[in-house]
Structures are given as structure tokens and as C-alpha cells.
Amino acid sequence: METVNIDIVSDVVCPWCYLGKNRLEQAIADVAGEIHVAIQWRPYQLNPDLPPEGVDHKRHLAAKLGGQASVDQAHRMLEELGQEVGIAFDFEAVKISPNTLDAHRLIRWAATSGDLAQTDVVRRLFKANFEEGRNVGDHAVLLDIAEQAGLDRPVIAALLASDADKDAVKQEVDMAREMGVTGVPCFIIEQQYAVMGAQSVETLTNALREIAQMKAAHPAH
């Protein structure tokens, strides 16, 4: 069975990234038994300049999208698309637009427990933010998520209280921008093929199959 490696550049406050994650999971389910997919999550910050405590979500979003009417329209569309892949978006519940640097640090540390643990943390962060209205910039929320995902709470608490990996995460975000990633999600497959945006399940399934066939035809020496 061919293994296809995917680096997913995303931000946990990006609804399209949540959508993209769940669509990719459906695509992976579609190719189960024929392709093994290994995932690594890479950081991106849509709002790197927000203060650590975050800002009022509704005001921030209205300013960013050009008014409340635009926000409402985007939310209605996302709610419909979310239902198709099992996401119960609750945009009314979201009160804070957080700075996601610490959430990305947590995702980075989760990777030391394997890619399944990392994806579990990412899933819990998306759910906390978009379905439960919890502030994923808050250390108490991050610690609860870490513990629920099986990570060592005291270790994560000590890391969060320090500056550990802040520069490393920022460097990765800068690197993504230098590579030309201007929007997320961005799926980088086998470090050479980039699929931008929350593509359909069918598009992602086809991409996985095509790349697996190419790898099978040209095995690495």
C-alpha cells in the first residue's frame, strides 16, 4: 500500500480549514485499504497581530469582511457546507477572536506523540472554537484540550508558561508565506503538490489516488 504524506497548513480560527479537514477525512475514508495517508499539521496565522487576550470577535470580523451583512452571508454558507461533513458551526457562540500562537504551539507539541495525537488536538481545537465558542487563546482551554487528547497536562502547562517554540512557530508561518501560501487551508502533498482551499471530497480523493499512482510508478531509489 502506498503512503501519501500531506502537510496541512491551517489556522484553528479558519472555518474553511475546519471544513477542509473534515472533507479530507472523508476522502481518506474513501481510499482506505488502498492508500495510507500520513498527516502533519503546519501553522498559519490569519491574525498574527492580535493581542494575547484576543479581541471582540463580532467587531473584528465585521471590520475584516466589510460589515455585518457580509459576515452573516458567509456564516450561512459555512453552516450549510458544515452540515454536509458533520460540523455544527455555532458562530453566535464565538465571542473572542484569539491570537492562535499558543494553540499552534500545542499542536506542535502534540506531534511528539504521533500524527494521530496531533490531529486529535487539532480536531478538539476546531470544535472548541467553532462549535462550543471557547477561547482557544486561553491557556485553561488549551490545557483541557491537551489533557483530553492524552497529553501530559503539567508538562504542557510548563511549556505554555514559557516561550518554548514561539519563534519556531513564527518561523514556520513566515516560511509558508514565503512559499506563496496566502490563504488556508493549503494541502501540500508529498512536499511538491499544493492543493489550495477547502476542496470537495471528490477533488481530494482524486488527488490522493493520482499521487499514489505516481509514487507507485516511480518508487524512490
Coordinates of C-alpha atoms in Angstrom, one line a residue:
M1 CA 0.0 0.0 0.0
E2 CA 1.4 3.4 -1.0
T3 CA 1.7 6.1 1.7
V4 CA 0.9 9.6 0.8
N5 CA 2.2 12.3 3.0
I6 CA 0.3 15.6 3.5
D7 CA 1.3 18.7 5.3
I8 CA -1.7 20.8 6.1
V9 CA -1.1 24.5 6.5
S10 CA -4.0 25.9 8.6
D11 CA -5.2 28.1 11.4
V12 CA -7.6 26.9 14.1
V13 CA -9.8 30.0 13.7
C14 CA -10.3 29.5 10.0
P15 CA -13.7 27.9 9.3
W16 CA -12.6 26.8 5.8
C17 CA -9.7 24.9 7.4
Y18 CA -12.2 23.0 9.6
L19 CA -14.3 22.3 6.6
G20 CA -11.2 21.2 4.7
K21 CA -10.1 18.9 7.5
N22 CA -13.4 17.1 7.6
R23 CA -13.6 16.8 3.8
L24 CA -10.1 15.4 3.7
E25 CA -11.1 12.8 6.4
Q26 CA -13.9 11.7 4.1
A27 CA -11.5 11.4 1.2
I28 CA -9.1 9.4 3.3
A29 CA -12.1 7.1 4.3
D30 CA -12.8 6.7 0.6
V31 CA -9.3 5.4 -0.2
A32 CA -9.0 3.3 3.0
G33 CA -7.4 -0.1 2.2
E34 CA -5.7 1.2 -0.9
I35 CA -3.7 4.2 0.3
H36 CA -2.2 5.1 3.7
V37 CA -2.3 8.9 4.4
A38 CA 0.1 10.4 6.9
I39 CA -0.7 14.0 8.0
Q40 CA 1.4 16.7 9.6
W41 CA -0.2 20.0 10.7
R42 CA 1.6 23.2 9.9
P43 CA 0.9 26.6 11.5
Y44 CA -0.5 29.6 9.8
Q45 CA -1.9 32.8 11.5
L46 CA -4.6 34.7 9.8
N47 CA -4.4 37.4 12.6
P48 CA -0.8 37.3 13.9
D49 CA -1.1 40.9 15.3
L50 CA -4.0 40.3 17.7
P51 CA -3.1 40.7 21.4
P52 CA -2.6 37.6 23.5
E53 CA -6.0 38.1 25.2
G54 CA -7.8 38.4 21.8
V55 CA -10.4 40.9 20.7
D56 CA -14.2 41.1 20.3
H57 CA -15.0 38.5 17.6
K58 CA -18.0 40.2 16.1
R59 CA -16.4 43.6 15.7
H60 CA -13.2 42.1 14.4
L61 CA -14.9 40.0 11.8
A62 CA -17.3 42.8 10.6
A63 CA -14.3 45.1 10.1
K64 CA -12.4 42.4 8.3
L65 CA -15.2 41.3 6.0
G66 CA -16.7 44.7 5.3
G67 CA -19.8 44.8 7.5
Q68 CA -22.2 42.5 9.3
A69 CA -24.3 41.7 6.2
S70 CA -21.2 40.1 4.6
V71 CA -20.4 38.2 7.8
D72 CA -24.0 36.8 8.0
Q73 CA -23.9 35.7 4.4
A74 CA -20.6 33.9 4.9
H75 CA -21.8 32.2 8.0
R76 CA -25.0 31.0 6.4
M77 CA -23.0 29.4 3.6
L78 CA -20.5 27.8 6.0
E79 CA -23.3 26.4 8.2
E80 CA -24.8 24.6 5.2
L81 CA -21.4 23.3 4.0
G82 CA -20.5 22.3 7.5
Q83 CA -23.6 20.1 7.9
E84 CA -22.5 18.0 4.9
V85 CA -19.4 16.9 6.7
G86 CA -20.6 16.8 10.3
I87 CA -19.7 20.2 11.6
A88 CA -22.3 22.1 13.7
F89 CA -20.9 25.6 13.3
D90 CA -22.2 27.9 16.1
F91 CA -20.9 31.3 15.1
E92 CA -23.1 33.1 17.6
A93 CA -21.2 31.3 20.4
V94 CA -17.8 32.7 19.3
K95 CA -17.1 35.8 21.5
I96 CA -13.3 36.2 21.1
S97 CA -11.0 36.3 18.1
P98 CA -7.9 34.9 19.8
N99 CA -4.2 35.1 18.9
T100 CA -3.6 31.5 17.9
L101 CA 0.2 31.3 18.6
D102 CA -0.2 29.2 21.7
A103 CA -2.7 26.9 20.0
H104 CA -0.1 26.3 17.3
R105 CA 2.5 25.6 20.0
L106 CA 0.2 23.0 21.5
I107 CA -0.3 21.4 18.0
R108 CA 3.4 21.3 17.6
W109 CA 4.0 19.5 20.9
A110 CA 1.2 17.1 20.2
A111 CA 3.2 15.9 17.2
T112 CA 5.7 14.3 19.5
S113 CA 3.0 11.8 20.5
G114 CA 2.4 10.9 16.8
D115 CA 0.3 12.2 13.9
L116 CA -2.9 10.8 15.3
A117 CA -2.5 12.6 18.6
Q118 CA -1.7 15.8 16.7
T119 CA -4.8 15.5 14.5
D120 CA -6.9 14.8 17.7
V121 CA -5.7 18.0 19.2
V122 CA -6.4 20.0 16.0
R123 CA -9.9 18.5 15.9
R124 CA -10.6 19.4 19.5
L125 CA -9.3 23.0 18.9
F126 CA -11.6 23.5 15.9
K127 CA -14.6 22.0 17.8
A128 CA -13.9 24.2 20.9
N129 CA -13.7 27.3 18.8
F130 CA -16.4 26.9 16.2
E131 CA -19.0 24.6 17.9
E132 CA -18.5 25.4 21.6
G133 CA -17.5 29.1 21.5
R134 CA -14.5 28.5 23.7
N135 CA -11.5 30.8 23.6
V136 CA -8.6 28.8 22.1
G137 CA -6.2 31.5 23.1
D138 CA -6.9 30.8 26.8
H139 CA -4.4 28.6 28.5
A140 CA -7.0 26.9 30.6
V141 CA -8.9 25.9 27.5
L142 CA -5.7 24.7 25.8
L143 CA -4.8 22.6 28.9
D144 CA -8.2 20.9 29.0
I145 CA -7.8 20.1 25.3
A146 CA -4.3 18.7 25.8
E147 CA -5.4 16.5 28.7
Q148 CA -8.5 15.2 26.7
A149 CA -6.2 14.3 23.9
G150 CA -4.0 12.3 26.3
L151 CA -1.1 14.7 26.6
D152 CA 0.6 15.4 30.0
R153 CA -1.1 18.4 31.5
P154 CA 1.7 19.5 33.9
V155 CA 4.2 19.3 31.0
I156 CA 2.0 21.3 28.7
A157 CA 1.3 23.8 31.4
A158 CA 5.0 24.4 32.0
L159 CA 5.6 24.8 28.2
L160 CA 2.7 27.2 27.8
A161 CA 4.1 29.3 30.7
S162 CA 7.4 29.6 28.9
D163 CA 8.4 31.0 25.5
A164 CA 9.1 27.5 24.2
D165 CA 8.8 27.2 20.4
K166 CA 7.2 30.6 19.9
D167 CA 9.9 31.6 17.5
A168 CA 9.8 28.2 15.8
V169 CA 6.1 28.6 15.1
K170 CA 6.5 32.1 13.8
Q171 CA 9.3 31.0 11.5
E172 CA 7.1 28.2 10.1
V173 CA 4.3 30.7 9.4
D174 CA 6.8 33.0 7.7
M175 CA 8.1 30.1 5.7
A176 CA 4.6 29.2 4.5
R177 CA 4.1 32.8 3.3
E178 CA 7.5 32.8 1.5
M179 CA 6.4 29.6 -0.2
G180 CA 3.4 31.5 -1.5
V181 CA 0.7 30.3 0.9
T182 CA -1.6 33.3 1.1
G183 CA -4.8 31.6 2.2
V184 CA -5.6 28.5 4.1
P185 CA -6.2 25.6 4.2
C186 CA -3.3 24.6 1.9
F187 CA -2.7 20.8 1.5
I188 CA 0.9 20.2 0.5
I189 CA 1.1 16.6 -0.8
E190 CA 4.5 14.8 -0.9
Q191 CA 6.1 18.2 -0.4
Q192 CA 5.6 19.1 -4.1
Y193 CA 1.9 19.3 -4.9
A194 CA -0.2 22.1 -3.4
V195 CA -4.0 21.9 -3.2
M196 CA -5.4 25.3 -2.1
G197 CA -8.6 25.8 -0.2
A198 CA -11.3 23.6 1.1
Q199 CA -11.7 21.4 -2.0
S200 CA -14.5 19.0 -2.5
V201 CA -14.2 15.4 -1.1
E202 CA -14.1 14.2 -4.7
T203 CA -11.2 16.5 -5.7
L204 CA -9.2 15.4 -2.7
T205 CA -9.9 11.7 -3.3
N206 CA -8.8 12.0 -6.9
A207 CA -5.6 13.9 -5.8
L208 CA -4.8 11.1 -3.3
R209 CA -5.3 8.4 -6.0
E210 CA -3.3 10.2 -8.7
I211 CA -0.3 10.9 -6.4
A212 CA -0.3 7.3 -5.0
Q213 CA -0.3 6.0 -8.6
M214 CA 2.6 8.3 -9.5
K215 CA 4.6 7.1 -6.4
A216 CA 3.9 3.5 -7.3
A217 CA 5.1 4.1 -10.9
H218 CA 8.2 6.0 -9.8
P219 CA 9.4 4.5 -6.5
A220 CA 12.1 6.4 -4.7
H221 CA 15.5 4.8 -5.1

